[in-house]
mmCIF file of C-alpha atoms in Angstrom:
data_model
loop_
_atom_site.group_PDB
_atom_site.id
_atom_site.type_symbol
_atom_site.label_atom_id
_atom_site.label_comp_id
_atom_site.label_asym_id
_atom_site.label_seq_id
_atom_site.Cartn_x
_atom_site.Cartn_y
_atom_site.Cartn_z
ATOM 1 C CA UNK A 1 -23.857 8.270 10.420
ATOM 2 C CA UNK A 2 -23.714 11.975 11.120
ATOM 3 C CA UNK A 3 -24.210 14.236 8.145
ATOM 4 C CA UNK A 4 -21.727 16.913 7.314
ATOM 5 C CA UNK A 5 -21.876 19.906 5.000
ATOM 6 C CA UNK A 6 -20.973 19.054 1.425
ATOM 7 C CA UNK A 7 -17.926 20.826 0.169
ATOM 8 C CA UNK A 8 -16.911 21.336 -3.417
ATOM 9 C CA UNK A 9 -14.860 18.358 -4.540
ATOM 10 C CA UNK A 10 -11.991 18.639 -6.967
ATOM 11 C CA UNK A 11 -12.369 16.911 -10.288
ATOM 12 C CA UNK A 12 -11.383 13.296 -10.119
ATOM 13 C CA UNK A 13 -10.899 13.054 -6.355
ATOM 14 C CA UNK A 14 -12.187 9.511 -6.475
ATOM 15 C CA UNK A 15 -9.411 8.425 -8.778
ATOM 16 C CA UNK A 16 -6.772 6.235 -7.231
ATOM 17 C CA UNK A 17 -3.492 7.809 -6.252
ATOM 18 C CA UNK A 18 -0.598 6.436 -8.229
ATOM 19 C CA UNK A 19 3.025 7.091 -7.556
ATOM 20 C CA UNK A 20 6.102 8.316 -9.301
ATOM 21 C CA UNK A 21 7.913 5.344 -10.826
ATOM 22 C CA UNK A 22 7.608 4.810 -14.556
ATOM 23 C CA UNK A 23 9.972 3.870 -17.321
ATOM 24 C CA UNK A 24 9.235 4.830 -20.897
ATOM 25 C CA UNK A 25 11.215 1.776 -21.974
ATOM 26 C CA UNK A 26 8.883 -0.652 -20.190
ATOM 27 C CA UNK A 27 7.855 -3.387 -22.591
ATOM 28 C CA UNK A 28 4.121 -3.701 -22.143
ATOM 29 C CA UNK A 29 3.879 -6.594 -24.600
ATOM 30 C CA UNK A 30 6.405 -8.887 -22.932
ATOM 31 C CA UNK A 31 3.782 -10.946 -21.080
ATOM 32 C CA UNK A 32 0.284 -12.079 -21.920
ATOM 33 C CA UNK A 33 -2.744 -12.260 -19.681
ATOM 34 C CA UNK A 34 -3.647 -15.649 -18.369
ATOM 35 C CA UNK A 35 -5.127 -17.560 -15.475
ATOM 36 C CA UNK A 36 -2.859 -17.495 -12.446
ATOM 37 C CA UNK A 37 -5.332 -17.789 -9.628
ATOM 38 C CA UNK A 38 -5.688 -14.013 -9.445
ATOM 39 C CA UNK A 39 -8.483 -11.931 -10.865
ATOM 40 C CA UNK A 40 -6.083 -9.805 -12.849
ATOM 41 C CA UNK A 41 -4.155 -12.464 -14.795
ATOM 42 C CA UNK A 42 -0.438 -12.780 -15.396
ATOM 43 C CA UNK A 43 1.861 -9.891 -16.102
ATOM 44 C CA UNK A 44 -0.232 -8.245 -18.780
ATOM 45 C CA UNK A 45 -1.507 -4.791 -19.581
ATOM 46 C CA UNK A 46 -4.920 -4.890 -21.189
ATOM 47 C CA UNK A 47 -4.818 -1.285 -22.349
ATOM 48 C CA UNK A 48 -1.724 -0.143 -24.258
ATOM 49 C CA UNK A 49 -2.820 3.473 -23.830
ATOM 50 C CA UNK A 50 -2.978 3.193 -20.082
ATOM 51 C CA UNK A 51 -0.126 5.196 -18.600
ATOM 52 C CA UNK A 52 -1.087 5.479 -14.964
ATOM 53 C CA UNK A 53 2.109 5.852 -13.015
ATOM 54 C CA UNK A 54 1.906 2.581 -11.123
ATOM 55 C CA UNK A 55 5.065 1.383 -9.434
ATOM 56 C CA UNK A 56 5.589 -2.312 -8.970
ATOM 57 C CA UNK A 57 5.804 -3.870 -5.552
ATOM 58 C CA UNK A 58 7.415 -7.280 -5.896
ATOM 59 C CA UNK A 59 6.675 -10.068 -3.404
ATOM 60 C CA UNK A 60 9.558 -12.530 -3.351
ATOM 61 C CA UNK A 61 10.768 -15.315 -1.106
ATOM 62 C CA UNK A 62 11.105 -19.081 -0.878
ATOM 63 C CA UNK A 63 8.167 -21.451 -1.311
ATOM 64 C CA UNK A 64 5.622 -21.496 1.528
ATOM 65 C CA UNK A 65 7.087 -18.372 3.106
ATOM 66 C CA UNK A 66 3.654 -16.706 3.106
ATOM 67 C CA UNK A 67 3.790 -14.316 0.125
ATOM 68 C CA UNK A 68 0.377 -15.106 -1.342
ATOM 69 C CA UNK A 69 -1.202 -15.177 2.125
ATOM 70 C CA UNK A 70 0.041 -11.638 2.773
ATOM 71 C CA UNK A 71 -1.461 -10.405 -0.482
ATOM 72 C CA UNK A 72 -4.815 -12.093 0.129
ATOM 73 C CA UNK A 73 -5.145 -10.870 3.724
ATOM 74 C CA UNK A 74 -4.126 -7.257 3.059
ATOM 75 C CA UNK A 75 -5.832 -6.620 -0.278
ATOM 76 C CA UNK A 76 -8.588 -9.251 -0.492
ATOM 77 C CA UNK A 77 -9.815 -9.321 3.118
ATOM 78 C CA UNK A 78 -9.298 -13.059 3.300
ATOM 79 C CA UNK A 79 -9.441 -14.502 6.790
ATOM 80 C CA UNK A 80 -5.975 -15.594 7.976
ATOM 81 C CA UNK A 81 -7.349 -19.061 8.705
ATOM 82 C CA UNK A 82 -8.516 -19.441 5.092
ATOM 83 C CA UNK A 83 -4.988 -18.895 3.777
ATOM 84 C CA UNK A 84 -4.106 -22.389 4.987
ATOM 85 C CA UNK A 85 -5.900 -23.708 1.890
ATOM 86 C CA UNK A 86 -4.049 -21.548 -0.644
ATOM 87 C CA UNK A 87 -2.033 -23.440 -3.217
ATOM 88 C CA UNK A 88 1.596 -22.601 -3.864
ATOM 89 C CA UNK A 89 2.190 -19.992 -6.556
ATOM 90 C CA UNK A 90 3.719 -21.650 -9.639
ATOM 91 C CA UNK A 91 3.885 -18.655 -11.973
ATOM 92 C CA UNK A 92 4.390 -14.914 -11.696
ATOM 93 C CA UNK A 93 1.062 -13.233 -10.937
ATOM 94 C CA UNK A 94 0.371 -9.534 -11.255
ATOM 95 C CA UNK A 95 -2.533 -7.671 -9.688
ATOM 96 C CA UNK A 96 -3.500 -4.018 -9.942
ATOM 97 C CA UNK A 97 -4.382 -2.373 -6.629
ATOM 98 C CA UNK A 98 -6.384 0.631 -7.763
ATOM 99 C CA UNK A 99 -10.035 -0.125 -8.477
ATOM 100 C CA UNK A 100 -11.278 -0.037 -4.896
ATOM 101 C CA UNK A 101 -8.443 1.691 -3.140
ATOM 102 C CA UNK A 102 -6.973 5.182 -2.967
ATOM 103 C CA UNK A 103 -3.416 4.042 -3.495
ATOM 104 C CA UNK A 104 -2.498 2.605 -6.877
ATOM 105 C CA UNK A 105 0.299 0.170 -7.627
ATOM 106 C CA UNK A 106 0.930 -3.324 -8.939
ATOM 107 C CA UNK A 107 1.610 -6.328 -6.739
ATOM 108 C CA UNK A 108 3.718 -8.962 -8.478
ATOM 109 C CA UNK A 109 3.730 -12.301 -6.644
ATOM 110 C CA UNK A 110 6.741 -14.425 -7.610
ATOM 111 C CA UNK A 111 6.959 -18.206 -7.153
ATOM 112 C CA UNK A 112 9.625 -19.307 -4.713
ATOM 113 C CA UNK A 113 11.433 -21.515 -7.222
ATOM 114 C CA UNK A 114 12.173 -18.723 -9.723
ATOM 115 C CA UNK A 115 15.681 -18.919 -11.170
ATOM 116 C CA UNK A 116 17.449 -15.646 -11.936
ATOM 117 C CA UNK A 117 20.018 -17.491 -14.062
ATOM 118 C CA UNK A 118 17.354 -18.859 -16.399
ATOM 119 C CA UNK A 119 17.967 -17.115 -19.761
ATOM 120 C CA UNK A 120 14.202 -16.924 -20.346
ATOM 121 C CA UNK A 121 13.765 -14.804 -17.199
ATOM 122 C CA UNK A 122 14.118 -11.130 -18.109
ATOM 123 C CA UNK A 123 14.861 -9.800 -14.635
ATOM 124 C CA UNK A 124 16.149 -6.482 -15.973
ATOM 125 C CA UNK A 125 12.769 -5.596 -17.455
ATOM 126 C CA UNK A 126 11.025 -6.458 -14.185
ATOM 127 C CA UNK A 127 13.385 -4.644 -11.822
ATOM 128 C CA UNK A 128 13.620 -1.553 -14.029
ATOM 129 C CA UNK A 129 10.108 -0.335 -13.188
ATOM 130 C CA UNK A 130 10.016 -1.532 -9.576
ATOM 131 C CA UNK A 131 9.386 0.810 -6.661
ATOM 132 C CA UNK A 132 9.758 -1.670 -3.795
ATOM 133 C CA UNK A 133 10.947 -5.245 -3.433
ATOM 134 C CA UNK A 134 9.533 -7.165 -0.471
ATOM 135 C CA UNK A 135 11.414 -10.342 0.424
ATOM 136 C CA UNK A 136 9.483 -12.625 2.785
ATOM 137 C CA UNK A 137 11.404 -14.892 5.176
ATOM 138 C CA UNK A 138 9.693 -17.629 7.197
ATOM 139 C CA UNK A 139 10.952 -17.001 10.734
ATOM 140 C CA UNK A 140 9.844 -20.462 11.891
ATOM 141 C CA UNK A 141 11.983 -22.248 9.307
ATOM 142 C CA UNK A 142 15.722 -22.519 8.706
ATOM 143 C CA UNK A 143 16.459 -19.291 6.854
ATOM 144 C CA UNK A 144 20.003 -19.987 5.618
ATOM 145 C CA UNK A 145 18.775 -20.664 2.072
ATOM 146 C CA UNK A 146 16.404 -17.693 2.293
ATOM 147 C CA UNK A 147 19.268 -15.342 3.190
ATOM 148 C CA UNK A 148 21.297 -16.657 0.267
ATOM 149 C CA UNK A 149 18.375 -16.041 -2.092
ATOM 150 C CA UNK A 150 17.814 -12.605 -0.560
ATOM 151 C CA UNK A 151 21.445 -11.643 -1.213
ATOM 152 C CA UNK A 152 21.240 -12.809 -4.833
ATOM 153 C CA UNK A 153 17.947 -10.995 -5.405
ATOM 154 C CA UNK A 154 19.056 -7.716 -3.846
ATOM 155 C CA UNK A 155 22.391 -7.587 -5.678
ATOM 156 C CA UNK A 156 20.779 -8.343 -9.046
ATOM 157 C CA UNK A 157 17.991 -5.813 -8.519
ATOM 158 C CA UNK A 158 20.316 -3.072 -7.281
ATOM 159 C CA UNK A 159 22.517 -3.310 -10.380
ATOM 160 C CA UNK A 160 19.468 -2.778 -12.596
ATOM 161 C CA UNK A 161 17.665 -0.179 -10.473
ATOM 162 C CA UNK A 162 19.518 1.455 -7.534
ATOM 163 C CA UNK A 163 16.345 3.350 -6.565
ATOM 164 C CA UNK A 164 14.434 0.245 -5.427
ATOM 165 C CA UNK A 165 13.369 0.196 -1.778
ATOM 166 C CA UNK A 166 14.376 -3.170 -0.303
ATOM 167 C CA UNK A 167 12.034 -4.434 2.426
ATOM 168 C CA UNK A 168 12.458 -7.672 4.388
ATOM 169 C CA UNK A 169 9.403 -9.178 6.101
ATOM 170 C CA UNK A 170 10.454 -11.568 8.867
ATOM 171 C CA UNK A 171 7.159 -13.394 8.675
ATOM 172 C CA UNK A 172 5.109 -15.835 10.779
ATOM 173 C CA UNK A 173 6.363 -14.415 14.071
ATOM 174 C CA UNK A 174 3.008 -14.978 15.810
ATOM 175 C CA UNK A 175 4.293 -18.261 17.237
ATOM 176 C CA UNK A 176 7.447 -16.732 18.727
ATOM 177 C CA UNK A 177 8.020 -15.072 22.086
ATOM 178 C CA UNK A 178 8.978 -11.386 22.158
ATOM 179 C CA UNK A 179 12.583 -12.200 23.039
ATOM 180 C CA UNK A 180 12.786 -14.781 20.264
ATOM 181 C CA UNK A 181 11.382 -12.272 17.745
ATOM 182 C CA UNK A 182 14.046 -9.709 18.604
ATOM 183 C CA UNK A 183 16.757 -12.366 18.467
ATOM 184 C CA UNK A 184 15.604 -13.544 15.017
ATOM 185 C CA UNK A 185 15.458 -9.990 13.677
ATOM 186 C CA UNK A 186 18.916 -9.150 15.026
ATOM 187 C CA UNK A 187 20.422 -12.335 13.570
ATOM 188 C CA UNK A 188 18.858 -11.862 10.117
ATOM 189 C CA UNK A 189 19.802 -8.178 10.078
ATOM 190 C CA UNK A 190 23.442 -8.949 10.955
ATOM 191 C CA UNK A 191 23.865 -11.825 8.500
ATOM 192 C CA UNK A 192 22.290 -9.890 5.635
ATOM 193 C CA UNK A 193 24.369 -6.772 6.127
ATOM 194 C CA UNK A 194 27.546 -8.822 6.614
ATOM 195 C CA UNK A 195 26.924 -10.551 3.271
ATOM 196 C CA UNK A 196 26.415 -7.198 1.555
ATOM 197 C CA UNK A 197 29.557 -5.790 3.177
ATOM 198 C CA UNK A 198 31.602 -8.787 2.004
ATOM 199 C CA UNK A 199 30.362 -8.081 -1.533
ATOM 200 C CA UNK A 200 31.298 -4.398 -1.252
ATOM 201 C CA UNK A 201 27.656 -3.279 -1.268
ATOM 202 C CA UNK A 202 27.391 -1.553 2.121
ATOM 203 C CA UNK A 203 25.493 1.322 0.487
ATOM 204 C CA UNK A 204 22.433 -0.881 -0.059
ATOM 205 C CA UNK A 205 19.876 -0.205 2.675
ATOM 206 C CA UNK A 206 17.396 -2.867 3.760
ATOM 207 C CA UNK A 207 14.449 -2.310 6.109
ATOM 208 C CA UNK A 208 13.328 -5.167 8.361
ATOM 209 C CA UNK A 209 9.831 -5.790 9.753
ATOM 210 C CA UNK A 210 8.399 -8.447 12.068
ATOM 211 C CA UNK A 211 5.096 -9.502 10.509
ATOM 212 C CA UNK A 212 2.188 -11.884 10.914
ATOM 213 C CA UNK A 213 -1.168 -12.168 9.156
ATOM 214 C CA UNK A 214 -2.807 -12.962 12.502
ATOM 215 C CA UNK A 215 -2.415 -9.426 13.852
ATOM 216 C CA UNK A 216 -2.076 -5.893 12.484
ATOM 217 C CA UNK A 217 1.701 -6.051 12.071
ATOM 218 C CA UNK A 218 1.405 -6.955 8.380
ATOM 219 C CA UNK A 219 -0.795 -3.900 7.738
ATOM 220 C CA UNK A 220 1.610 -1.597 9.552
ATOM 221 C CA UNK A 221 4.583 -3.011 7.630
ATOM 222 C CA UNK A 222 2.805 -2.580 4.300
ATOM 223 C CA UNK A 223 1.863 0.954 5.321
ATOM 224 C CA UNK A 224 5.521 1.863 5.754
ATOM 225 C CA UNK A 225 6.410 0.252 2.429
ATOM 226 C CA UNK A 226 3.724 2.192 0.566
ATOM 227 C CA UNK A 227 4.566 5.478 2.293
ATOM 228 C CA UNK A 228 8.065 5.396 0.811
ATOM 229 C CA UNK A 229 6.485 5.442 -2.658
ATOM 230 C CA UNK A 230 4.322 8.516 -2.033
ATOM 231 C CA UNK A 231 6.060 11.712 -3.184
ATOM 232 C CA UNK A 232 3.545 13.815 -1.257
ATOM 233 C CA UNK A 233 4.295 12.129 2.101
ATOM 234 C CA UNK A 234 6.170 15.081 3.716
ATOM 235 C CA UNK A 235 3.307 17.413 2.770
ATOM 236 C CA UNK A 236 0.704 15.042 4.212
ATOM 237 C CA UNK A 237 2.646 14.659 7.468
ATOM 238 C CA UNK A 238 2.969 18.427 7.782
ATOM 239 C CA UNK A 239 -0.775 18.895 7.221
ATOM 240 C CA UNK A 240 -1.544 16.306 9.907
ATOM 241 C CA UNK A 241 0.861 18.009 12.326
ATOM 242 C CA UNK A 242 -0.876 21.339 11.763
ATOM 243 C CA UNK A 243 -4.307 19.753 12.188
ATOM 244 C CA UNK A 244 -3.576 18.000 15.497
ATOM 245 C CA UNK A 245 -1.712 20.967 16.982
ATOM 246 C CA UNK A 246 -4.669 23.268 16.318
ATOM 247 C CA UNK A 247 -7.328 20.769 17.379
ATOM 248 C CA UNK A 248 -5.945 19.384 20.641
ATOM 249 C CA UNK A 249 -5.608 15.875 19.185
ATOM 250 C CA UNK A 250 -2.927 13.405 20.284
ATOM 251 C CA UNK A 251 -2.617 11.163 17.229
ATOM 252 C CA UNK A 252 -4.030 11.181 13.690
ATOM 253 C CA UNK A 253 -3.843 8.736 10.779
ATOM 254 C CA UNK A 254 -4.830 9.161 7.145
ATOM 255 C CA UNK A 255 -6.164 5.721 6.216
ATOM 256 C CA UNK A 256 -6.864 4.023 2.939
ATOM 257 C CA UNK A 257 -10.214 2.590 4.026
ATOM 258 C CA UNK A 258 -10.250 -0.529 1.856
ATOM 259 C CA UNK A 259 -6.812 -1.905 2.693
ATOM 260 C CA UNK A 260 -6.446 -0.273 6.157
ATOM 261 C CA UNK A 261 -3.020 0.940 5.100
ATOM 262 C CA UNK A 262 -2.267 4.330 6.589
ATOM 263 C CA UNK A 263 -0.660 6.469 3.911
ATOM 264 C CA UNK A 264 0.420 9.145 6.399
ATOM 265 C CA UNK A 265 0.441 10.003 10.091
ATOM 266 C CA UNK A 266 1.737 12.880 12.183
ATOM 267 C CA UNK A 267 5.335 13.061 13.379
ATOM 268 C CA UNK A 268 4.690 11.519 16.813
ATOM 269 C CA UNK A 269 5.665 7.828 17.251
ATOM 270 C CA UNK A 270 3.170 5.187 16.157
ATOM 271 C CA UNK A 271 1.866 3.046 18.999
ATOM 272 C CA UNK A 272 0.816 -0.423 17.825
ATOM 273 C CA UNK A 273 -2.207 -0.499 20.124
ATOM 274 C CA UNK A 274 -3.442 2.846 18.813
ATOM 275 C CA UNK A 275 -3.025 1.668 15.229
ATOM 276 C CA UNK A 276 -4.974 -1.524 15.955
ATOM 277 C CA UNK A 277 -7.810 0.453 17.553
ATOM 278 C CA UNK A 278 -7.986 2.741 14.520
ATOM 279 C CA UNK A 279 -8.154 -0.268 12.177
ATOM 280 C CA UNK A 280 -10.889 -1.816 14.299
ATOM 281 C CA UNK A 281 -12.832 1.449 14.219
ATOM 282 C CA UNK A 282 -12.846 1.447 10.416
ATOM 283 C CA UNK A 283 -14.234 -2.111 10.467
ATOM 284 C CA UNK A 284 -16.913 -1.108 12.983
ATOM 285 C CA UNK A 285 -18.009 1.928 10.965
ATOM 286 C CA UNK A 286 -18.264 -0.037 7.714
ATOM 287 C CA UNK A 287 -20.052 -2.979 9.377
ATOM 288 C CA UNK A 288 -22.620 -0.725 11.044
ATOM 289 C CA UNK A 289 -23.166 1.130 7.767
ATOM 290 C CA UNK A 290 -23.797 -2.166 5.985
ATOM 291 C CA UNK A 291 -26.301 -3.286 8.630
ATOM 292 C CA UNK A 292 -28.175 -0.046 9.301
ATOM 293 C CA UNK A 293 -27.506 1.877 6.093
ATOM 294 C CA UNK A 294 -29.752 2.378 3.090
ATOM 295 C CA UNK A 295 -31.258 -0.680 1.424
ATOM 296 C CA UNK A 296 -32.881 -1.529 -1.886
ATOM 297 C CA UNK A 297 -32.653 1.070 -4.638
ATOM 298 C CA UNK A 298 -31.152 3.580 -2.211
ATOM 299 C CA UNK A 299 -28.197 1.406 -1.323
ATOM 300 C CA UNK A 300 -24.780 2.918 -1.861
ATOM 301 C CA UNK A 301 -21.278 2.303 -0.639
ATOM 302 C CA UNK A 302 -21.045 1.713 3.117
ATOM 303 C CA UNK A 303 -18.466 4.487 3.307
ATOM 304 C CA UNK A 304 -19.324 7.855 1.752
ATOM 305 C CA UNK A 305 -19.035 11.628 2.193
ATOM 306 C CA UNK A 306 -21.408 11.576 5.175
ATOM 307 C CA UNK A 307 -19.437 8.965 7.087
ATOM 308 C CA UNK A 308 -18.458 10.168 10.540
ATOM 309 C CA UNK A 309 -18.185 8.385 13.875
ATOM 310 C CA UNK A 310 -17.155 8.990 17.476
ATOM 311 C CA UNK A 311 -16.375 6.066 19.786
ATOM 312 C CA UNK A 312 -15.837 6.696 23.500
ATOM 313 C CA UNK A 313 -13.601 3.980 24.982
ATOM 314 C CA UNK A 314 -13.798 2.886 28.611
ATOM 315 C CA UNK A 315 -10.337 4.333 29.339
ATOM 316 C CA UNK A 316 -11.649 7.893 28.681
ATOM 317 C CA UNK A 317 -10.005 7.904 25.248
ATOM 318 C CA UNK A 318 -12.042 8.947 22.226
ATOM 319 C CA UNK A 319 -11.719 7.668 18.648
ATOM 320 C CA UNK A 320 -12.879 10.055 15.909
ATOM 321 C CA UNK A 321 -13.371 9.127 12.232
ATOM 322 C CA UNK A 322 -14.246 11.463 9.384
ATOM 323 C CA UNK A 323 -14.465 10.944 5.622
ATOM 324 C CA UNK A 324 -11.843 12.828 3.585
ATOM 325 C CA UNK A 325 -12.383 11.369 0.108
ATOM 326 C CA UNK A 326 -14.150 8.315 -1.255
ATOM 327 C CA UNK A 327 -11.230 6.110 -0.243
ATOM 328 C CA UNK A 328 -9.580 8.113 2.544
ATOM 329 C CA UNK A 329 -10.546 8.565 6.185
ATOM 330 C CA UNK A 330 -9.035 10.657 8.956
ATOM 331 C CA UNK A 331 -8.926 8.685 12.211
ATOM 332 C CA UNK A 332 -7.900 10.511 15.389
ATOM 333 C CA UNK A 333 -7.374 9.600 19.029
ATOM 334 C CA UNK A 334 -7.474 11.961 21.987
ATOM 335 C CA UNK A 335 -8.505 12.018 25.638
ATOM 336 C CA UNK A 336 -9.884 15.547 25.347
ATOM 337 C CA UNK A 337 -11.617 15.061 22.008
ATOM 338 C CA UNK A 338 -15.022 14.222 23.485
ATOM 339 C CA UNK A 339 -15.102 17.637 25.179
ATOM 340 C CA UNK A 340 -13.895 19.405 22.063
ATOM 341 C CA UNK A 341 -16.411 17.710 19.771
ATOM 342 C CA UNK A 342 -19.468 18.414 21.896
ATOM 343 C CA UNK A 343 -18.453 21.690 23.541
ATOM 344 C CA UNK A 344 -16.737 23.247 20.505
ATOM 345 C CA UNK A 345 -17.956 21.363 17.415
ATOM 346 C CA UNK A 346 -17.239 24.342 15.180
ATOM 347 C CA UNK A 347 -13.518 24.195 15.959
ATOM 348 C CA UNK A 348 -13.137 20.574 14.868
ATOM 349 C CA UNK A 349 -15.379 21.075 11.812
ATOM 350 C CA UNK A 350 -13.499 24.158 10.648
ATOM 351 C CA UNK A 351 -10.056 22.623 11.148
ATOM 352 C CA UNK A 352 -11.148 19.467 9.364
ATOM 353 C CA UNK A 353 -12.581 21.484 6.470
ATOM 354 C CA UNK A 354 -9.242 23.295 6.061
ATOM 355 C CA UNK A 355 -7.371 19.986 6.250
ATOM 356 C CA UNK A 356 -9.642 18.327 3.691
ATOM 357 C CA UNK A 357 -9.347 21.249 1.295
ATOM 358 C CA UNK A 358 -5.553 21.125 1.532
ATOM 359 C CA UNK A 359 -5.552 17.373 0.830
ATOM 360 C CA UNK A 360 -7.704 17.936 -2.249
ATOM 361 C CA UNK A 361 -5.333 20.605 -3.544
ATOM 362 C CA UNK A 362 -2.307 18.350 -3.056
ATOM 363 C CA UNK A 363 -3.748 15.510 -5.100
ATOM 364 C CA UNK A 364 -5.456 17.736 -7.659
ATOM 365 C CA UNK A 365 -1.970 18.631 -8.897
ATOM 366 C CA UNK A 366 -1.117 14.934 -9.098
ATOM 367 C CA UNK A 367 -4.246 14.136 -11.109
ATOM 368 C CA UNK A 368 -3.466 16.876 -13.624
ATOM 369 C CA UNK A 369 -0.011 15.380 -14.151
ATOM 370 C CA UNK A 370 -1.551 11.935 -14.721
ATOM 371 C CA UNK A 371 -3.985 13.304 -17.308
ATOM 372 C CA UNK A 372 -1.163 15.087 -19.131
ATOM 373 C CA UNK A 373 0.880 11.880 -19.239
ATOM 374 C CA UNK A 374 -2.089 9.922 -20.542
ATOM 375 C CA UNK A 375 -2.652 12.453 -23.329
ATOM 376 C CA UNK A 376 1.044 12.350 -24.212
ATOM 377 C CA UNK A 377 0.980 8.543 -24.296
ATOM 378 C CA UNK A 378 -2.076 8.546 -26.577
ATOM 379 C CA UNK A 379 -0.362 10.899 -28.995
ATOM 380 C CA UNK A 380 2.813 8.810 -28.972
ATOM 381 C CA UNK A 381 0.799 5.649 -29.608
ATOM 382 C CA UNK A 382 -1.168 7.237 -32.469
ATOM 383 C CA UNK A 383 2.077 8.232 -34.214
ATOM 384 C CA UNK A 384 3.186 4.576 -34.138
ATOM 385 C CA UNK A 385 0.084 3.300 -35.949
ATOM 386 C CA UNK A 386 -1.092 3.466 -39.538
ATOM 387 C CA UNK A 387 -4.717 4.236 -40.536
ATOM 388 C CA UNK A 388 -5.781 0.572 -40.567
ATOM 389 C CA UNK A 389 -4.734 0.229 -36.929
ATOM 390 C CA UNK A 390 -1.624 -1.855 -37.538
ATOM 391 C CA UNK A 391 1.259 -0.926 -35.307
ATOM 392 C CA UNK A 392 4.389 0.346 -37.001
ATOM 393 C CA UNK A 393 7.611 -1.042 -35.537
ATOM 394 C CA UNK A 394 10.436 1.437 -36.111
ATOM 395 C CA UNK A 395 13.656 0.005 -37.539
#
């Protein structure tokens, strides 16, 4: 990897970015940790003082629709072929996405047989702190029952929390022709919106995505879901627009390296092929770092502040990757970039330095807000306890 000058880093830049959905009324003691097949347990918070602003992303759908497979492929790097051996989810599982990723939220995987009319199911508590609800529909199966469940789920969730982003993944489309994909999407879109209109809920907006775990469509769909939860998204897009316009670059993505979710891109349209090449470049850089990087006592993370790569494709296009933070990478594509990098390296370096500094300033503000909320939560918790550590329950 090519070394770069070290710049002063803001305090806490390696902390995960969390978003802006939080409810002071959330009942953190409603569920207990347990074994659910996930590393993180079931619906529990181990630290009552933890007040990171982590929105919930709910994965819902009928049994065998592919919910758990999506989670494992996107956030656990499981091979799509290995998901064939996953067992059906039989209880609600919650997992924090923050330890090894820049973005920070909670994925709640719901079993397909969940009954909203069960009096023991407190759906209001769950929907109240939710940022996005992803409903997965198996496109290769009869989806009449799925659409009925989708309508019930959306109407219940909207009454509790009108701010939820409703996302519909029309999943397992890898076995369909392009024409059949479009036909399925159009049919599901029409039926869903007709049902909402009949119920007088035309104001509810649903976004539809064609997805498959066997290509990059699932990563692109998740990217768009996560972007809606980032308050700083307009600022990031503006910074990327300024960077590419002053550097002669055609397209730029700001990637979360671990999940390969792009948290922002410039205002030009996203081409699927370009996105796939950028994802592949991240894999190549990390794989080469693991093979030819430091070993023994000197070993570190395969992706660090010195990570930088240039790949010249056989169609005269150049891919350019540069580390922004511990978890973020800037990946660019341009036909003229090879000339710019070698003929005018100072231009790219200077523009990137300005871009990186601006990114740090944007999220430094966010980190200060998180620390203030944590301090406030600690004080509130201490006022609710007596000296022997027993919690006081106000009457």
